[in-house]
Amino acid sequence: GEDVEQSLFLSVREGDSSVINCTYTDSSSTYLYWYKQEPGAGLQLLTYIFSNMDMKQDQRLTVLLNKKDKHLSLRIADTQTGDSAIYFCAESFTGNQFYFGTGTSLTVIP
Amino acid sequence: KAGVTQTPRYLIKTRGQQVTLSCSPISGHRSVSWYQQTPGQGLQFLFEYFSETQRNKGNFPGRFSGRQFSNSRSEMNVSTLELGDSALYLCASYSGAVPSGANVLTFGAGSRLTVL
């Protein structure tokens, strides 16, 4: 359950939608998470999804989970410059083991 | 409710020295995890402590060690520092209870270690 992969960089224009993708290898994960890291700061939880769900929406954020393909995505609608950060997906097993992806650096162009 | 506090925020050491980093979790949280973040490797899990016992351990050499005190505060130590140990060390806490829902990790701002 340790292979969680993300593309390294994503660049979008302000006002467009951003889609950050994540693939994982272990299907026994219970929850999948998205964290955001701003420069000089720790990680902040954005949202999470239970592994038996397909989708979760939370204001501008939409999480899609394709368990068959082991693919997780985070869509940010109406992306703002304040959304520029590194985004990490993570999976957990039995609640106390977490594995993080490599992180995707999102740059929002004004 | 105070967040996760890590000290020091920045430090510079030389090769061969040792370093101790401290983490105070959110009040009531009994689990503390440590991660190493580097540009090339991303976030790597070091270890997790729960009620003063190491519960999980990542794939790091024995130079990396940790402990947790009865008040849940945790320290990690790196001995015989190498240049490759330069990184942001992040601490995260959660309640540690058997989950009936998602366990949310709350992270500190990190300790930035530079080894010269």
JSON list of C-alpha atoms in Angstrom, two decimals:
[
{"chain": "A", "resi": 1, "resn": "GLY", "atom": "CA", "xyz": [0.00, 0.00, 0.00]},
{"chain": "A", "resi": 2, "resn": "GLU", "atom": "CA", "xyz": [2.89, 2.39, -0.36]},
{"chain": "A", "resi": 3, "resn": "ASP", "atom": "CA", "xyz": [2.75, 3.31, -4.05]},
{"chain": "A", "resi": 4, "resn": "VAL", "atom": "CA", "xyz": [0.72, 6.46, -4.43]},
{"chain": "A", "resi": 5, "resn": "GLU", "atom": "CA", "xyz": [1.57, 8.44, -7.52]},
{"chain": "A", "resi": 6, "resn": "GLN", "atom": "CA", "xyz": [0.72, 11.90, -8.74]},
{"chain": "A", "resi": 7, "resn": "SER", "atom": "CA", "xyz": [1.92, 14.07, -11.57]},
{"chain": "A", "resi": 8, "resn": "LEU", "atom": "CA", "xyz": [4.39, 16.64, -10.32]},
{"chain": "A", "resi": 9, "resn": "PHE", "atom": "CA", "xyz": [3.12, 19.86, -11.85]},
{"chain": "A", "resi": 10, "resn": "LEU", "atom": "CA", "xyz": [-0.13, 21.43, -13.04]},
{"chain": "A", "resi": 11, "resn": "SER", "atom": "CA", "xyz": [-0.67, 24.93, -14.35]},
{"chain": "A", "resi": 12, "resn": "VAL", "atom": "CA", "xyz": [-4.11, 26.49, -14.94]},
{"chain": "A", "resi": 13, "resn": "ARG", "atom": "CA", "xyz": [-5.54, 29.94, -15.59]},
{"chain": "A", "resi": 14, "resn": "GLU", "atom": "CA", "xyz": [-7.50, 31.72, -12.91]},
{"chain": "A", "resi": 15, "resn": "GLY", "atom": "CA", "xyz": [-11.19, 30.93, -13.20]},
{"chain": "A", "resi": 16, "resn": "ASP", "atom": "CA", "xyz": [-10.63, 27.59, -14.96]},
{"chain": "A", "resi": 17, "resn": "SER", "atom": "CA", "xyz": [-11.13, 24.20, -13.32]},
{"chain": "A", "resi": 18, "resn": "SER", "atom": "CA", "xyz": [-8.14, 22.23, -12.05]},
{"chain": "A", "resi": 19, "resn": "VAL", "atom": "CA", "xyz": [-8.05, 18.45, -11.98]},
{"chain": "A", "resi": 20, "resn": "ILE", "atom": "CA", "xyz": [-5.37, 16.77, -9.93]},
{"chain": "A", "resi": 21, "resn": "ASN", "atom": "CA", "xyz": [-4.99, 13.03, -10.37]},
{"chain": "A", "resi": 22, "resn": "CYS", "atom": "CA", "xyz": [-3.69, 10.28, -8.13]},
{"chain": "A", "resi": 23, "resn": "THR", "atom": "CA", "xyz": [-3.22, 6.56, -8.60]},
{"chain": "A", "resi": 24, "resn": "TYR", "atom": "CA", "xyz": [-2.70, 4.03, -5.88]},
{"chain": "A", "resi": 25, "resn": "THR", "atom": "CA", "xyz": [-1.94, 0.35, -5.85]},
{"chain": "A", "resi": 26, "resn": "ASP", "atom": "CA", "xyz": [-3.55, -1.07, -2.72]},
{"chain": "A", "resi": 27, "resn": "SER", "atom": "CA", "xyz": [-7.29, -1.60, -2.99]},
{"chain": "A", "resi": 28, "resn": "SER", "atom": "CA", "xyz": [-7.66, -2.32, 0.73]},
{"chain": "A", "resi": 29, "resn": "SER", "atom": "CA", "xyz": [-7.42, 1.32, 1.69]},
{"chain": "A", "resi": 30, "resn": "THR", "atom": "CA", "xyz": [-10.34, 2.50, 3.80]},
{"chain": "A", "resi": 31, "resn": "TYR", "atom": "CA", "xyz": [-10.21, 6.24, 3.28]},
{"chain": "A", "resi": 32, "resn": "LEU", "atom": "CA", "xyz": [-8.56, 8.46, 0.71]},
{"chain": "A", "resi": 33, "resn": "TYR", "atom": "CA", "xyz": [-7.64, 12.04, 1.46]},
{"chain": "A", "resi": 34, "resn": "TRP", "atom": "CA", "xyz": [-6.59, 15.25, -0.18]},
{"chain": "A", "resi": 35, "resn": "TYR", "atom": "CA", "xyz": [-4.24, 17.60, 1.64]},
{"chain": "A", "resi": 36, "resn": "LYS", "atom": "CA", "xyz": [-2.99, 21.05, 0.64]},
{"chain": "A", "resi": 37, "resn": "GLN", "atom": "CA", "xyz": [0.40, 22.47, 1.52]},
{"chain": "A", "resi": 38, "resn": "GLU", "atom": "CA", "xyz": [1.10, 26.17, 1.14]},
{"chain": "A", "resi": 39, "resn": "PRO", "atom": "CA", "xyz": [4.68, 27.48, 1.13]},
{"chain": "A", "resi": 40, "resn": "GLY", "atom": "CA", "xyz": [6.34, 27.28, 4.52]},
{"chain": "A", "resi": 41, "resn": "ALA", "atom": "CA", "xyz": [3.42, 25.47, 6.09]},
{"chain": "A", "resi": 42, "resn": "GLY", "atom": "CA", "xyz": [2.39, 21.98, 7.05]},
{"chain": "A", "resi": 43, "resn": "LEU", "atom": "CA", "xyz": [-0.33, 19.98, 5.32]},
{"chain": "A", "resi": 44, "resn": "GLN", "atom": "CA", "xyz": [-3.94, 20.97, 5.70]},
{"chain": "A", "resi": 45, "resn": "LEU", "atom": "CA", "xyz": [-6.79, 18.53, 5.13]},
{"chain": "A", "resi": 46, "resn": "LEU", "atom": "CA", "xyz": [-9.06, 19.56, 2.26]},
{"chain": "A", "resi": 47, "resn": "THR", "atom": "CA", "xyz": [-11.43, 16.64, 2.04]},
{"chain": "A", "resi": 48, "resn": "TYR", "atom": "CA", "xyz": [-11.63, 12.85, 2.22]},
{"chain": "A", "resi": 49, "resn": "ILE", "atom": "CA", "xyz": [-13.73, 10.07, 0.78]},
{"chain": "A", "resi": 50, "resn": "PHE", "atom": "CA", "xyz": [-14.66, 6.65, 2.07]},
{"chain": "A", "resi": 51, "resn": "SER", "atom": "CA", "xyz": [-13.45, 3.91, -0.21]},
{"chain": "A", "resi": 52, "resn": "ASN", "atom": "CA", "xyz": [-16.94, 2.63, -1.03]},
{"chain": "A", "resi": 53, "resn": "MET", "atom": "CA", "xyz": [-18.06, 6.01, -2.37]},
{"chain": "A", "resi": 54, "resn": "ASP", "atom": "CA", "xyz": [-17.70, 7.20, -5.95]},
{"chain": "A", "resi": 55, "resn": "MET", "atom": "CA", "xyz": [-17.94, 10.93, -5.49]},
{"chain": "A", "resi": 56, "resn": "LYS", "atom": "CA", "xyz": [-17.96, 13.60, -2.87]},
{"chain": "A", "resi": 57, "resn": "GLN", "atom": "CA", "xyz": [-18.61, 17.30, -3.38]},
{"chain": "A", "resi": 58, "resn": "ASP", "atom": "CA", "xyz": [-17.65, 20.03, -0.96]},
{"chain": "A", "resi": 59, "resn": "GLN", "atom": "CA", "xyz": [-18.20, 23.58, -2.24]},
{"chain": "A", "resi": 60, "resn": "ARG", "atom": "CA", "xyz": [-15.63, 24.12, -5.04]},
{"chain": "A", "resi": 61, "resn": "LEU", "atom": "CA", "xyz": [-14.06, 20.71, -4.50]},
{"chain": "A", "resi": 62, "resn": "THR", "atom": "CA", "xyz": [-15.20, 17.48, -6.14]},
{"chain": "A", "resi": 63, "resn": "VAL", "atom": "CA", "xyz": [-13.52, 14.17, -5.40]},
{"chain": "A", "resi": 64, "resn": "LEU", "atom": "CA", "xyz": [-13.98, 11.27, -7.77]},
{"chain": "A", "resi": 65, "resn": "LEU", "atom": "CA", "xyz": [-12.94, 7.75, -6.90]},
{"chain": "A", "resi": 66, "resn": "ASN", "atom": "CA", "xyz": [-12.65, 4.94, -9.43]},
{"chain": "A", "resi": 67, "resn": "LYS", "atom": "CA", "xyz": [-11.91, 1.96, -7.25]},
{"chain": "A", "resi": 68, "resn": "LYS", "atom": "CA", "xyz": [-11.66, -0.45, -10.17]},
{"chain": "A", "resi": 69, "resn": "ASP", "atom": "CA", "xyz": [-8.85, 1.58, -11.73]},
{"chain": "A", "resi": 70, "resn": "LYS", "atom": "CA", "xyz": [-7.47, 2.71, -8.34]},
{"chain": "A", "resi": 71, "resn": "HIS", "atom": "CA", "xyz": [-7.72, 6.31, -9.46]},
{"chain": "A", "resi": 72, "resn": "LEU", "atom": "CA", "xyz": [-8.58, 9.32, -7.36]},
{"chain": "A", "resi": 73, "resn": "SER", "atom": "CA", "xyz": [-9.03, 12.85, -8.60]},
{"chain": "A", "resi": 74, "resn": "LEU", "atom": "CA", "xyz": [-9.62, 16.27, -7.10]},
{"chain": "A", "resi": 75, "resn": "ARG", "atom": "CA", "xyz": [-11.40, 18.89, -9.15]},
{"chain": "A", "resi": 76, "resn": "ILE", "atom": "CA", "xyz": [-11.23, 22.51, -8.05]},
{"chain": "A", "resi": 77, "resn": "ALA", "atom": "CA", "xyz": [-13.85, 24.67, -9.72]},
{"chain": "A", "resi": 78, "resn": "ASP", "atom": "CA", "xyz": [-13.19, 28.36, -10.46]},
{"chain": "A", "resi": 79, "resn": "THR", "atom": "CA", "xyz": [-9.53, 28.07, -9.46]},
{"chain": "A", "resi": 80, "resn": "GLN", "atom": "CA", "xyz": [-8.14, 31.13, -7.69]},
{"chain": "A", "resi": 81, "resn": "THR", "atom": "CA", "xyz": [-4.57, 32.33, -7.16]},
{"chain": "A", "resi": 82, "resn": "GLY", "atom": "CA", "xyz": [-4.93, 31.37, -3.51]},
{"chain": "A", "resi": 83, "resn": "ASP", "atom": "CA", "xyz": [-5.30, 27.77, -4.62]},
{"chain": "A", "resi": 84, "resn": "SER", "atom": "CA", "xyz": [-1.65, 27.73, -5.74]},
{"chain": "A", "resi": 85, "resn": "ALA", "atom": "CA", "xyz": [-0.02, 25.11, -3.51]},
{"chain": "A", "resi": 86, "resn": "ILE", "atom": "CA", "xyz": [1.13, 21.51, -3.43]},
{"chain": "A", "resi": 87, "resn": "TYR", "atom": "CA", "xyz": [-1.67, 18.95, -3.24]},
{"chain": "A", "resi": 88, "resn": "PHE", "atom": "CA", "xyz": [-1.15, 15.52, -1.76]},
{"chain": "A", "resi": 89, "resn": "CYS", "atom": "CA", "xyz": [-3.41, 12.53, -1.98]},
{"chain": "A", "resi": 90, "resn": "ALA", "atom": "CA", "xyz": [-3.15, 9.94, 0.77]},
{"chain": "A", "resi": 91, "resn": "GLU", "atom": "CA", "xyz": [-4.65, 6.60, 1.61]},
{"chain": "A", "resi": 92, "resn": "SER", "atom": "CA", "xyz": [-5.12, 5.00, 4.98]},
{"chain": "A", "resi": 93, "resn": "PHE", "atom": "CA", "xyz": [-5.50, 1.42, 6.18]},
{"chain": "A", "resi": 94, "resn": "THR", "atom": "CA", "xyz": [-7.00, 0.40, 9.49]},
{"chain": "A", "resi": 95, "resn": "GLY", "atom": "CA", "xyz": [-7.04, 4.06, 10.37]},
{"chain": "A", "resi": 96, "resn": "ASN", "atom": "CA", "xyz": [-3.53, 4.45, 11.63]},
{"chain": "A", "resi": 97, "resn": "GLN", "atom": "CA", "xyz": [-1.29, 3.98, 8.62]},
{"chain": "A", "resi": 98, "resn": "PHE", "atom": "CA", "xyz": [-1.19, 6.69, 6.02]},
{"chain": "A", "resi": 99, "resn": "TYR", "atom": "CA", "xyz": [0.64, 6.75, 2.71]},
{"chain": "A", "resi": 100, "resn": "PHE", "atom": "CA", "xyz": [1.07, 9.96, 0.80]},
{"chain": "A", "resi": 101, "resn": "GLY", "atom": "CA", "xyz": [1.54, 10.62, -2.86]},
{"chain": "A", "resi": 102, "resn": "THR", "atom": "CA", "xyz": [4.46, 12.57, -4.25]},
{"chain": "A", "resi": 103, "resn": "GLY", "atom": "CA", "xyz": [2.48, 15.80, -4.38]},
{"chain": "A", "resi": 104, "resn": "THR", "atom": "CA", "xyz": [1.28, 17.93, -7.31]},
{"chain": "A", "resi": 105, "resn": "SER", "atom": "CA", "xyz": [2.39, 21.53, -7.47]},
{"chain": "A", "resi": 106, "resn": "LEU", "atom": "CA", "xyz": [-0.51, 23.64, -8.75]},
{"chain": "A", "resi": 107, "resn": "THR", "atom": "CA", "xyz": [0.28, 27.04, -10.23]},
{"chain": "A", "resi": 108, "resn": "VAL", "atom": "CA", "xyz": [-2.62, 29.37, -10.97]},
{"chain": "A", "resi": 109, "resn": "ILE", "atom": "CA", "xyz": [-1.87, 31.99, -13.62]},
{"chain": "A", "resi": 110, "resn": "PRO", "atom": "CA", "xyz": [-3.71, 35.30, -13.11]},
{"chain": "B", "resi": 1, "resn": "LYS", "atom": "CA", "xyz": [-7.80, 24.70, 20.47]},
{"chain": "B", "resi": 2, "resn": "ALA", "atom": "CA", "xyz": [-4.05, 25.03, 19.83]},
{"chain": "B", "resi": 3, "resn": "GLY", "atom": "CA", "xyz": [-2.70, 23.24, 16.77]},
{"chain": "B", "resi": 4, "resn": "VAL", "atom": "CA", "xyz": [0.28, 20.96, 16.44]},
{"chain": "B", "resi": 5, "resn": "THR", "atom": "CA", "xyz": [3.42, 22.80, 17.53]},
{"chain": "B", "resi": 6, "resn": "GLN", "atom": "CA", "xyz": [6.86, 21.91, 16.27]},
{"chain": "B", "resi": 7, "resn": "THR", "atom": "CA", "xyz": [10.14, 23.32, 17.51]},
{"chain": "B", "resi": 8, "resn": "PRO", "atom": "CA", "xyz": [12.52, 24.52, 16.33]},
{"chain": "B", "resi": 9, "resn": "ARG", "atom": "CA", "xyz": [11.18, 25.80, 13.03]},
{"chain": "B", "resi": 10, "resn": "TYR", "atom": "CA", "xyz": [14.61, 26.12, 11.44]},
{"chain": "B", "resi": 11, "resn": "LEU", "atom": "CA", "xyz": [18.00, 24.75, 12.29]},
{"chain": "B", "resi": 12, "resn": "ILE", "atom": "CA", "xyz": [21.36, 24.26, 10.70]},
{"chain": "B", "resi": 13, "resn": "LYS", "atom": "CA", "xyz": [23.72, 21.44, 11.64]},
{"chain": "B", "resi": 14, "resn": "THR", "atom": "CA", "xyz": [26.92, 19.99, 10.27]},
{"chain": "B", "resi": 15, "resn": "ARG", "atom": "CA", "xyz": [27.59, 16.45, 9.16]},
{"chain": "B", "resi": 16, "resn": "GLY", "atom": "CA", "xyz": [28.17, 14.07, 12.03]},
{"chain": "B", "resi": 17, "resn": "GLN", "atom": "CA", "xyz": [26.17, 16.06, 14.56]},
{"chain": "B", "resi": 18, "resn": "GLN", "atom": "CA", "xyz": [22.90, 14.93, 16.03]},
{"chain": "B", "resi": 19, "resn": "VAL", "atom": "CA", "xyz": [19.59, 16.77, 16.27]},
{"chain": "B", "resi": 20, "resn": "THR", "atom": "CA", "xyz": [16.44, 16.53, 18.35]},
{"chain": "B", "resi": 21, "resn": "LEU", "atom": "CA", "xyz": [13.11, 17.86, 17.13]},
{"chain": "B", "resi": 22, "resn": "SER", "atom": "CA", "xyz": [10.04, 18.34, 19.27]},
{"chain": "B", "resi": 23, "resn": "CYS", "atom": "CA", "xyz": [6.33, 18.04, 18.57]},
{"chain": "B", "resi": 24, "resn": "SER", "atom": "CA", "xyz": [3.40, 18.93, 20.81]},
{"chain": "B", "resi": 25, "resn": "PRO", "atom": "CA", "xyz": [0.18, 17.41, 19.47]},
{"chain": "B", "resi": 26, "resn": "ILE", "atom": "CA", "xyz": [-3.32, 18.79, 19.73]},
{"chain": "B", "resi": 27, "resn": "SER", "atom": "CA", "xyz": [-4.65, 18.40, 23.24]},
{"chain": "B", "resi": 28, "resn": "GLY", "atom": "CA", "xyz": [-6.30, 15.01, 23.60]},
{"chain": "B", "resi": 29, "resn": "HIS", "atom": "CA", "xyz": [-4.53, 13.48, 20.61]},
{"chain": "B", "resi": 30, "resn": "ARG", "atom": "CA", "xyz": [-2.57, 10.41, 21.59]},
{"chain": "B", "resi": 31, "resn": "SER", "atom": "CA", "xyz": [-1.05, 9.51, 18.24]},
{"chain": "B", "resi": 32, "resn": "VAL", "atom": "CA", "xyz": [1.94, 11.37, 16.84]},
{"chain": "B", "resi": 33, "resn": "SER", "atom": "CA", "xyz": [3.49, 10.57, 13.47]},
{"chain": "B", "resi": 34, "resn": "TRP", "atom": "CA", "xyz": [6.64, 11.91, 11.90]},
{"chain": "B", "resi": 35, "resn": "TYR", "atom": "CA", "xyz": [7.30, 12.44, 8.20]},
{"chain": "B", "resi": 36, "resn": "GLN", "atom": "CA", "xyz": [10.32, 13.54, 6.22]},
{"chain": "B", "resi": 37, "resn": "GLN", "atom": "CA", "xyz": [9.62, 15.76, 3.24]},
{"chain": "B", "resi": 38, "resn": "THR", "atom": "CA", "xyz": [12.23, 16.31, 0.53]},
{"chain": "B", "resi": 39, "resn": "PRO", "atom": "CA", "xyz": [11.79, 17.63, -3.02]},
{"chain": "B", "resi": 40, "resn": "GLY", "atom": "CA", "xyz": [12.92, 14.38, -4.58]},
{"chain": "B", "resi": 41, "resn": "GLN", "atom": "CA", "xyz": [11.20, 11.83, -2.31]},
{"chain": "B", "resi": 42, "resn": "GLY", "atom": "CA", "xyz": [8.01, 13.59, -1.31]},
{"chain": "B", "resi": 43, "resn": "LEU", "atom": "CA", "xyz": [6.55, 12.67, 2.08]},
{"chain": "B", "resi": 44, "resn": "GLN", "atom": "CA", "xyz": [8.15, 9.65, 3.69]},
{"chain": "B", "resi": 45, "resn": "PHE", "atom": "CA", "xyz": [6.70, 8.11, 6.84]},
{"chain": "B", "resi": 46, "resn": "LEU", "atom": "CA", "xyz": [9.20, 7.79, 9.67]},
{"chain": "B", "resi": 47, "resn": "PHE", "atom": "CA", "xyz": [7.26, 6.41, 12.63]},
{"chain": "B", "resi": 48, "resn": "GLU", "atom": "CA", "xyz": [4.12, 6.71, 14.68]},
{"chain": "B", "resi": 49, "resn": "TYR", "atom": "CA", "xyz": [3.79, 6.75, 18.45]},
{"chain": "B", "resi": 50, "resn": "PHE", "atom": "CA", "xyz": [0.65, 6.03, 20.40]},
{"chain": "B", "resi": 51, "resn": "SER", "atom": "CA", "xyz": [0.50, 6.10, 24.20]},
{"chain": "B", "resi": 52, "resn": "GLU", "atom": "CA", "xyz": [4.30, 6.21, 24.49]},
{"chain": "B", "resi": 53, "resn": "THR", "atom": "CA", "xyz": [4.77, 3.14, 22.26]},
{"chain": "B", "resi": 54, "resn": "GLN", "atom": "CA", "xyz": [6.01, 3.02, 18.71]},
{"chain": "B", "resi": 55, "resn": "ARG", "atom": "CA", "xyz": [3.08, 1.58, 16.76]},
{"chain": "B", "resi": 56, "resn": "ASN", "atom": "CA", "xyz": [4.33, 1.82, 13.18]},
{"chain": "B", "resi": 57, "resn": "LYS", "atom": "CA", "xyz": [7.72, 2.36, 11.61]},
{"chain": "B", "resi": 58, "resn": "GLY", "atom": "CA", "xyz": [8.78, 3.40, 8.14]},
{"chain": "B", "resi": 59, "resn": "ASN", "atom": "CA", "xyz": [11.84, 2.34, 6.21]},
{"chain": "B", "resi": 60, "resn": "PHE", "atom": "CA", "xyz": [14.54, 4.57, 7.70]},
{"chain": "B", "resi": 61, "resn": "PRO", "atom": "CA", "xyz": [17.93, 3.65, 9.17]},
{"chain": "B", "resi": 62, "resn": "GLY", "atom": "CA", "xyz": [18.43, 3.29, 12.90]},
{"chain": "B", "resi": 63, "resn": "ARG", "atom": "CA", "xyz": [19.96, 6.78, 13.06]},
{"chain": "B", "resi": 64, "resn": "PHE", "atom": "CA", "xyz": [16.38, 8.01, 13.13]},
{"chain": "B", "resi": 65, "resn": "SER", "atom": "CA", "xyz": [14.64, 7.42, 16.43]},
{"chain": "B", "resi": 66, "resn": "GLY", "atom": "CA", "xyz": [11.81, 8.84, 18.40]},
{"chain": "B", "resi": 67, "resn": "ARG", "atom": "CA", "xyz": [9.95, 8.71, 21.64]},
{"chain": "B", "resi": 68, "resn": "GLN", "atom": "CA", "xyz": [6.72, 9.89, 23.16]},
{"chain": "B", "resi": 69, "resn": "PHE", "atom": "CA", "xyz": [6.13, 11.16, 26.64]},
{"chain": "B", "resi": 70, "resn": "SER", "atom": "CA", "xyz": [3.19, 10.60, 28.95]},
{"chain": "B", "resi": 71, "resn": "ASN", "atom": "CA", "xyz": [1.71, 13.96, 27.95]},
{"chain": "B", "resi": 72, "resn": "SER", "atom": "CA", "xyz": [1.78, 12.79, 24.28]},
{"chain": "B", "resi": 73, "resn": "ARG", "atom": "CA", "xyz": [4.54, 15.19, 23.31]},
{"chain": "B", "resi": 74, "resn": "SER", "atom": "CA", "xyz": [7.02, 13.53, 21.02]},
{"chain": "B", "resi": 75, "resn": "GLU", "atom": "CA", "xyz": [10.62, 13.99, 20.04]},
{"chain": "B", "resi": 76, "resn": "MET", "atom": "CA", "xyz": [12.57, 12.61, 17.16]},
{"chain": "B", "resi": 77, "resn": "ASN", "atom": "CA", "xyz": [16.31, 12.33, 17.04]},
{"chain": "B", "resi": 78, "resn": "VAL", "atom": "CA", "xyz": [18.68, 11.94, 14.14]},
{"chain": "B", "resi": 79, "resn": "SER", "atom": "CA", "xyz": [22.23, 10.95, 14.97]},
{"chain": "B", "resi": 80, "resn": "THR", "atom": "CA", "xyz": [25.35, 11.19, 12.83]},
{"chain": "B", "resi": 81, "resn": "LEU", "atom": "CA", "xyz": [23.72, 13.61, 10.41]},
{"chain": "B", "resi": 82, "resn": "GLU", "atom": "CA", "xyz": [24.32, 13.24, 6.68]},
{"chain": "B", "resi": 83, "resn": "LEU", "atom": "CA", "xyz": [23.83, 15.80, 3.93]},
{"chain": "B", "resi": 84, "resn": "GLY", "atom": "CA", "xyz": [20.84, 13.80, 2.68]},
{"chain": "B", "resi": 85, "resn": "ASP", "atom": "CA", "xyz": [19.04, 14.34, 5.97]},
{"chain": "B", "resi": 86, "resn": "SER", "atom": "CA", "xyz": [18.37, 17.93, 4.97]},
{"chain": "B", "resi": 87, "resn": "ALA", "atom": "CA", "xyz": [14.60, 18.09, 4.81]},
{"chain": "B", "resi": 88, "resn": "LEU", "atom": "CA", "xyz": [11.40, 19.43, 6.27]},
{"chain": "B", "resi": 89, "resn": "TYR", "atom": "CA", "xyz": [10.36, 17.19, 9.16]},
{"chain": "B", "resi": 90, "resn": "LEU", "atom": "CA", "xyz": [6.63, 17.19, 9.72]},
{"chain": "B", "resi": 91, "resn": "CYS", "atom": "CA", "xyz": [4.77, 15.98, 12.73]},
{"chain": "B", "resi": 92, "resn": "ALA", "atom": "CA", "xyz": [1.09, 15.05, 12.65]},
{"chain": "B", "resi": 93, "resn": "SER", "atom": "CA", "xyz": [-1.33, 14.06, 15.35]},
{"chain": "B", "resi": 94, "resn": "TYR", "atom": "CA", "xyz": [-4.77, 12.49, 15.58]},
{"chain": "B", "resi": 95, "resn": "SER", "atom": "CA", "xyz": [-6.85, 11.04, 18.35]},
{"chain": "B", "resi": 96, "resn": "GLY", "atom": "CA", "xyz": [-5.51, 7.54, 17.79]},
{"chain": "B", "resi": 97, "resn": "ALA", "atom": "CA", "xyz": [-8.80, 5.91, 18.64]},
{"chain": "B", "resi": 98, "resn": "VAL", "atom": "CA", "xyz": [-10.06, 2.96, 16.63]},
{"chain": "B", "resi": 99, "resn": "PRO", "atom": "CA", "xyz": [-11.75, 4.70, 13.76]},
{"chain": "B", "resi": 100, "resn": "SER", "atom": "CA", "xyz": [-15.47, 4.61, 13.16]},
{"chain": "B", "resi": 101, "resn": "GLY", "atom": "CA", "xyz": [-14.89, 7.21, 10.51]},
{"chain": "B", "resi": 102, "resn": "ALA", "atom": "CA", "xyz": [-11.97, 8.87, 8.84]},
{"chain": "B", "resi": 103, "resn": "ASN", "atom": "CA", "xyz": [-8.98, 9.65, 10.99]},
{"chain": "B", "resi": 104, "resn": "VAL", "atom": "CA", "xyz": [-7.83, 13.12, 10.16]},
{"chain": "B", "resi": 105, "resn": "LEU", "atom": "CA", "xyz": [-4.20, 13.94, 10.58]},
{"chain": "B", "resi": 106, "resn": "THR", "atom": "CA", "xyz": [-3.44, 17.46, 11.76]},
{"chain": "B", "resi": 107, "resn": "PHE", "atom": "CA", "xyz": [0.02, 18.62, 10.76]},
{"chain": "B", "resi": 108, "resn": "GLY", "atom": "CA", "xyz": [2.42, 21.04, 12.33]},
{"chain": "B", "resi": 109, "resn": "ALA", "atom": "CA", "xyz": [4.29, 23.62, 10.28]},
{"chain": "B", "resi": 110, "resn": "GLY", "atom": "CA", "xyz": [7.43, 21.51, 10.32]},
{"chain": "B", "resi": 111, "resn": "SER", "atom": "CA", "xyz": [11.07, 21.81, 11.31]},
{"chain": "B", "resi": 112, "resn": "ARG", "atom": "CA", "xyz": [13.36, 22.73, 8.44]},
{"chain": "B", "resi": 113, "resn": "LEU", "atom": "CA", "xyz": [16.73, 21.01, 8.94]},
{"chain": "B", "resi": 114, "resn": "THR", "atom": "CA", "xyz": [19.74, 21.96, 6.85]},
{"chain": "B", "resi": 115, "resn": "VAL", "atom": "CA", "xyz": [22.86, 19.82, 7.13]},
{"chain": "B", "resi": 116, "resn": "LEU", "atom": "CA", "xyz": [26.10, 21.41, 5.92]}
]
